[in-house]
Structure formats: C-alpha cells, structure tokens
Short mmCIF file of C-alpha atoms in Angstrom, two decimals:
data_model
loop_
_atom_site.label_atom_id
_atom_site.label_comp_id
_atom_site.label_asym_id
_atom_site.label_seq_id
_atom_site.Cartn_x
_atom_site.Cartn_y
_atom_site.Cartn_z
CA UNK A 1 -32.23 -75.96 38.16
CA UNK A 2 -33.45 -72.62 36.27
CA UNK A 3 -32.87 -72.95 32.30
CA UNK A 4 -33.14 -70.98 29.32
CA UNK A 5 -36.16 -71.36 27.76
CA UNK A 6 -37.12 -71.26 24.00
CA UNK A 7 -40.44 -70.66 21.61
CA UNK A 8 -41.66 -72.26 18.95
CA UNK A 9 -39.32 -75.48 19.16
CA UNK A 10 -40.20 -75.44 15.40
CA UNK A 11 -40.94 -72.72 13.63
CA UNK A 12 -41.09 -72.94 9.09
CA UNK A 13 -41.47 -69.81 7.17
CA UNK A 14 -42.20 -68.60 4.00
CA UNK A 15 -38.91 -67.39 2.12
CA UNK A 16 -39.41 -63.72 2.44
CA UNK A 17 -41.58 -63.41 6.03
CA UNK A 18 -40.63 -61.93 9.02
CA UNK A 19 -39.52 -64.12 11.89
CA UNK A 20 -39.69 -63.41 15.93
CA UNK A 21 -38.21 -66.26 17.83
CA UNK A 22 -38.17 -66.14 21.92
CA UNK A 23 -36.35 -66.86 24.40
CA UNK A 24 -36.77 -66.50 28.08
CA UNK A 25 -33.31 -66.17 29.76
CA UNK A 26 -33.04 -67.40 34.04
CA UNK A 27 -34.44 -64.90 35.69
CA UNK A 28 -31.71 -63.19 37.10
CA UNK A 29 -29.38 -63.12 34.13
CA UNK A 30 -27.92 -59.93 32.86
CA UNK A 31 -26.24 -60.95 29.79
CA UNK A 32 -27.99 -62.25 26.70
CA UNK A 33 -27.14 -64.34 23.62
CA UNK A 34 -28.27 -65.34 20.03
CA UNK A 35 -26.50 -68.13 18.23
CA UNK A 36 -27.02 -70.10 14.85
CA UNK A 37 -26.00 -73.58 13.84
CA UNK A 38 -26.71 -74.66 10.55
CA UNK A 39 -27.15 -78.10 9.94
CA UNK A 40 -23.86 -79.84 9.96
CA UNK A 41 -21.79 -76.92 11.26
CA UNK A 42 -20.81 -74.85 14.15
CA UNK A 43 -22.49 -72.92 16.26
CA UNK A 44 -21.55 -69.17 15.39
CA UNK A 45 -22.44 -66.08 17.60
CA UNK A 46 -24.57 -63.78 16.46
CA UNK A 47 -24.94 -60.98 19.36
CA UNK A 48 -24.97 -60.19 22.91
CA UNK A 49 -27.37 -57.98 24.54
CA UNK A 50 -27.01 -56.00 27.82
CA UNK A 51 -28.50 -53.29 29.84
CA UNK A 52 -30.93 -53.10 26.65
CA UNK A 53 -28.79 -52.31 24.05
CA UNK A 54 -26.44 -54.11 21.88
CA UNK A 55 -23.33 -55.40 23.50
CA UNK A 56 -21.71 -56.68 20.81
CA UNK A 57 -22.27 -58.56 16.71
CA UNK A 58 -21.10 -60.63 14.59
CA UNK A 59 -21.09 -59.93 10.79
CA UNK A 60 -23.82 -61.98 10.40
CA UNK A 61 -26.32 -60.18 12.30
CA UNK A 62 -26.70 -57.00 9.71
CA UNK A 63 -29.82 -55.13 9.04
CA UNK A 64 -32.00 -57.86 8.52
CA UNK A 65 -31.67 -59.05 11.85
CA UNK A 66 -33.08 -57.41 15.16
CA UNK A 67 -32.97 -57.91 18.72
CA UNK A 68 -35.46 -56.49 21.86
CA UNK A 69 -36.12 -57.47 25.51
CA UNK A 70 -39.81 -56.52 25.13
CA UNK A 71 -40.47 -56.93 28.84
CA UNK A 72 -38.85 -58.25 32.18
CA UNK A 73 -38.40 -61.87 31.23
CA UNK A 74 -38.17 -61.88 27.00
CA UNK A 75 -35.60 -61.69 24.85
CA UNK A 76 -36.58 -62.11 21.40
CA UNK A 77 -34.85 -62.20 18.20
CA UNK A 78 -36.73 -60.79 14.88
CA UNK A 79 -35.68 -62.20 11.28
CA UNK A 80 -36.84 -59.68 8.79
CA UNK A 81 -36.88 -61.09 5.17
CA UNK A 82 -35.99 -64.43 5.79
CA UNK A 83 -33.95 -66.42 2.76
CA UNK A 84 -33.57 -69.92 2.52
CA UNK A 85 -29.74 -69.63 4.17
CA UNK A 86 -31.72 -68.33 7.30
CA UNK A 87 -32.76 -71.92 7.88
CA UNK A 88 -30.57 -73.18 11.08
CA UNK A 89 -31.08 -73.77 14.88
CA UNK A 90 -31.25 -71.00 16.66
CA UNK A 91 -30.07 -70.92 20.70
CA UNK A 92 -30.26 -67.95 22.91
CA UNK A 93 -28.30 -67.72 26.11
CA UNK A 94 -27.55 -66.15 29.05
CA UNK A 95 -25.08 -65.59 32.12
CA UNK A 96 -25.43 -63.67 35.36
CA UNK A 97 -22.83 -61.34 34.65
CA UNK A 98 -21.93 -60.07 37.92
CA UNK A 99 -18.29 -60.35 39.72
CA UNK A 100 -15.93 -61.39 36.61
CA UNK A 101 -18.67 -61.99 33.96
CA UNK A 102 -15.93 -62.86 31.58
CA UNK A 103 -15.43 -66.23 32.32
CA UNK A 104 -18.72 -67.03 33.42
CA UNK A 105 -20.34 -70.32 31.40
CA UNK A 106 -22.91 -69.80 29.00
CA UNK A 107 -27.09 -71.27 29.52
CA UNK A 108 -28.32 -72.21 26.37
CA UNK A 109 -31.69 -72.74 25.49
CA UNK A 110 -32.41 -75.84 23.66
CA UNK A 111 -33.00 -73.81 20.38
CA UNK A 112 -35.55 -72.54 17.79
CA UNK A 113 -35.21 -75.02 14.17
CA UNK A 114 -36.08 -72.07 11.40
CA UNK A 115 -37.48 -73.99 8.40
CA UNK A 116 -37.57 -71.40 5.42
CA UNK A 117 -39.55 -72.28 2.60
CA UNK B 1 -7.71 -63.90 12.67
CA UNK B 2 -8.44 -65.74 15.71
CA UNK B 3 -9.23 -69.33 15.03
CA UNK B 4 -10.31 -72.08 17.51
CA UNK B 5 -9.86 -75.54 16.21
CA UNK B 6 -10.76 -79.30 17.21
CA UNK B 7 -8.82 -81.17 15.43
CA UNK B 8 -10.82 -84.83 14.43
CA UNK B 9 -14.53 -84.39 13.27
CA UNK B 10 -15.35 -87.89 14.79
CA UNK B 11 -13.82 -90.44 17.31
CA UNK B 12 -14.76 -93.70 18.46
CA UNK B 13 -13.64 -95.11 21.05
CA UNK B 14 -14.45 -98.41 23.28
CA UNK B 15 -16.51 -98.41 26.82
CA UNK B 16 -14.05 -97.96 29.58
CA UNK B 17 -11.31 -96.72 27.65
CA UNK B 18 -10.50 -92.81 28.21
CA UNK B 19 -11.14 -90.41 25.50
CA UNK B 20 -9.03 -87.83 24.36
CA UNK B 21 -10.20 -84.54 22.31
CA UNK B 22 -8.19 -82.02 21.17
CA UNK B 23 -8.71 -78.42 20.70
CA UNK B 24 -6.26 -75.83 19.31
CA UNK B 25 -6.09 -71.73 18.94
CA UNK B 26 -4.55 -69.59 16.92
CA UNK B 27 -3.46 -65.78 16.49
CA UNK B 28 -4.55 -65.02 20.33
CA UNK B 29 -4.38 -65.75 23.77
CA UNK B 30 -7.33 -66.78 25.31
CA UNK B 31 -7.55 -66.17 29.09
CA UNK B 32 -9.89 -69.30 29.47
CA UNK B 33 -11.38 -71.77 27.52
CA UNK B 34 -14.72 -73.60 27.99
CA UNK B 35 -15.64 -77.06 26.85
CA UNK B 36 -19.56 -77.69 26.05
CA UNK B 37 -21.69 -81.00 25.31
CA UNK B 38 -24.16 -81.12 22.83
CA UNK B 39 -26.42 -83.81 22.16
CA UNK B 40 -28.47 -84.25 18.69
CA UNK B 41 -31.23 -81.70 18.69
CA UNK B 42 -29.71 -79.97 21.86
CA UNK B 43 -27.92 -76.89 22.77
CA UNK B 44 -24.38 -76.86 24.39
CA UNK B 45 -23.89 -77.65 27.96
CA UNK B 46 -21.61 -76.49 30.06
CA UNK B 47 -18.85 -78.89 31.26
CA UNK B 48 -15.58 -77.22 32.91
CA UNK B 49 -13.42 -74.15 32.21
CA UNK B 50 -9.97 -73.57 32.38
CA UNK B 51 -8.21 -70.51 33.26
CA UNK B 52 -4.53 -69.82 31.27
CA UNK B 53 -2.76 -69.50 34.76
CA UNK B 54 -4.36 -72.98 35.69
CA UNK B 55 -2.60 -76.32 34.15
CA UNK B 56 -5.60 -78.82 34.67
CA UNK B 57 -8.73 -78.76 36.02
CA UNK B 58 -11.41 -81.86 36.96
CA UNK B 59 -14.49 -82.91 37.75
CA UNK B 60 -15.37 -86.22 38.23
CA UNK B 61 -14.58 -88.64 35.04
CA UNK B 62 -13.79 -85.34 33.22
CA UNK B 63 -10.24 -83.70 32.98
CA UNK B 64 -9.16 -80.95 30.64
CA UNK B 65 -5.43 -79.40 30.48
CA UNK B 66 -4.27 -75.98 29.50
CA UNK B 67 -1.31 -75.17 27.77
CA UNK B 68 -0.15 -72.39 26.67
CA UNK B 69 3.15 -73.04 24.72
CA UNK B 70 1.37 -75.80 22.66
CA UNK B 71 -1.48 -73.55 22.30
CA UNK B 72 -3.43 -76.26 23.23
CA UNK B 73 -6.23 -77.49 25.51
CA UNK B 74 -6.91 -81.15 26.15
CA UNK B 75 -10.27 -82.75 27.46
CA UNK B 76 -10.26 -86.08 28.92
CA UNK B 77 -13.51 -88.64 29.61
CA UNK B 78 -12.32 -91.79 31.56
CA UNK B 79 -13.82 -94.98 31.67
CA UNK B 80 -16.07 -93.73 29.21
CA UNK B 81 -19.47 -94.69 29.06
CA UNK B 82 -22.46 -94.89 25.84
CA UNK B 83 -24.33 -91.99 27.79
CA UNK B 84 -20.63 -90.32 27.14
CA UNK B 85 -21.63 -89.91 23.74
CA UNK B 86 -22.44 -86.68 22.01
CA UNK B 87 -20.35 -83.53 19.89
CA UNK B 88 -17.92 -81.69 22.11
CA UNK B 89 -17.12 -78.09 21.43
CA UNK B 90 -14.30 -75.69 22.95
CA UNK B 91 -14.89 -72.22 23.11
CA UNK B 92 -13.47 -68.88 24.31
CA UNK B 93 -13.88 -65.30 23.75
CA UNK B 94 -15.53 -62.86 26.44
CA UNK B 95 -18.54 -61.68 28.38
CA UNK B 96 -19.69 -60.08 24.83
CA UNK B 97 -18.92 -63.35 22.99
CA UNK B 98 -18.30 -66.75 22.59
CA UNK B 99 -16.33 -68.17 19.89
CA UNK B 100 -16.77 -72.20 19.54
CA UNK B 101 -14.87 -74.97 17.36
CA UNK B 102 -16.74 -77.23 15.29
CA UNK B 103 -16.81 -79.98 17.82
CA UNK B 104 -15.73 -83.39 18.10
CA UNK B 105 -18.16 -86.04 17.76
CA UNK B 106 -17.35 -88.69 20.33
CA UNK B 107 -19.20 -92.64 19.97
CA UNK B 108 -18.43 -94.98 22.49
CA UNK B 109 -19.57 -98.46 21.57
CA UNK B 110 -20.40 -100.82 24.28
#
C-alpha cells in the first residue's frame, strides 16, 4: 500500500537554526498536511497546502514557519529560527482530494522528532 | 470555539472484554467524524468514519456510533486483544483541516 513518507526520522537543531523537514506525500495526492505533537499532547494542525498555495493555517504556523512543494513528489516544511518550544513530532499528510475531498481520511507520515538545542 | 473532546486520558481494560471510548464536540456540528490509531513513535492511522446522517458504522471488531443529540460519538473494540493497544484520537473538521482530541490511551492486559 502507498504511504506518506518522511525525512530525517530525527532531526536536533541548534536553538536559533533554520529547519527543512520533508515529506513525500502518495503520489497521486492533491491535498497536503503539516501537523505537530508535542510530547505528551495532541496532535494540532498546522496547514494545508493545495494547488501550490496555502489552503488553509492555524495560528501556529506564523512567519517563522514556511511551506513549498519544491518539485513533483516533495512537500517540505521550513522552520526558520527555531526555539526550544519548536521541539515536537512533526507528521505531514495527505488525501486524494477528488469527488467529496471533505470526508476523505487523512495518510500520515510516521513523523519528523525536532530536537532543539 | 469548537472543541473536540475524549473524555478519559487512559483506560484499561481486560483481553476479550469490549472497549468503549468516548469522544464529545462542542459549539458545532460536524458532518463526520474520524477515529485514528496511534502507536508510540507513530503517526495516526486511519480506522472508520462516520457521517452525521449515519447512526453506526463497522468494520470488523470495530464499531463507532454517531449521535447527534448527545453530541457524541462512540468507538467500540470487541474482544479486545494486546495488539488492540495504542492512543485513540477522534477528529473532524474539513478538506482544509483536521481538528483531533487528545486521545484515549487504551491497555489491554492479557
């Protein structure tokens, strides 16, 4: 069965660097999807991404964060600044969106852990 | 503002029995709601969704229920198994996003 799939597994930082995590939806996905979970808590959206722009955010995702589907296949999320709060799993995810996209389950990639020192 | 809720943070229950999770809204209407499994480490997986206009929907061991005057959606594991262990999450929201509970972690002891 296709999956989301996500690089590093691991990734730790320096407080302060800039982060790109990425994520390589199934193939014939349309819609696209950044979560966080910090440790302990739920997993909170942070946007979704479609026909190359910006579908929709949360208030979480403000200027520090970034999103861009470089190519035909990646979908990568860019951290700018990173503070110690940063530090959570990360998933990205995806649905076909075609014919009642609404409803449609979510694919999620088995996550990015963002380690910021 | 909209909330989703799941009511216990942890339940354990014994092999074979059937587990019952809980998961409650408020301040909207949701036109579906989606229950996910996620295992340590893990991201959600998909499970079953349930449509407001439907009352109960299954697959295999699972069941979940729908209902709208209680505000409430119900998600059922019988004869529950070890491997049945993990966090549970509800969710709703749209094509532009999903909104999840904070899950219910379910042990079932052999």
């Amino acid at each position: 069965e296709p999956e989301v799939t996500q690089t590093p597994s691991h990734q730790v930082t320096q407080m302060g660097q800039e982060v790109i995590l990425r994520c390589v939806p199934i193939s014939n996905h349309l819609y696209f999807y950044w979560y966080r979970q910090i440790l302990g808590q739920k997993v909170e959206f942070l946007v979704s991404f479609y026909n190359n722009e910006i579908s929709e955010k949360s208030e979480i995702f403000d200027d520090q964060f970034s999103v861009e589907r470089p190519d035909g296949s990646n979908f990568t999320l860019k951290i700018r600044s990173t503070k110690l709060e940063d530090s959570a799993m990360y998933f990205c995810a995806s649905i076909r969106g075609t014919g009642g996209q609404s409803n449609q389950p979510q694919h999620f990639g088995d996550g990015t852990r963002l380690s910021i020192l | 503002s909209q909330k989703i809720e799941q009511n216990s943070e942890a339940l354990n229950i014994q092999e074979g029995k059937t587990a019952t999770l809980t998961c409650n809204y408020t301040n909207y209407s949701p036109a579906y709601l989606q229950w996910y499994r996620q295992d340590p480490g893990r991201g959600p997986v998909f499970l079953l969704l349930i449509r407001e206009n439907e009352k109960e929907k299954r697959k295999e061991r699972l069941k979940v229920t729908f209902d709208t005057t209680l505000k409430q959606s119900l998600f059922h594991i019988t004869a529950s198994q070890p491997a049945d262990s993990a966090t549970y999450l509800c969710a709703s929201g749209s094509a532009r996003q999903l909104t999840f509970g904070s899950g219910t972690q379910l042990t079932v002891l052999p």
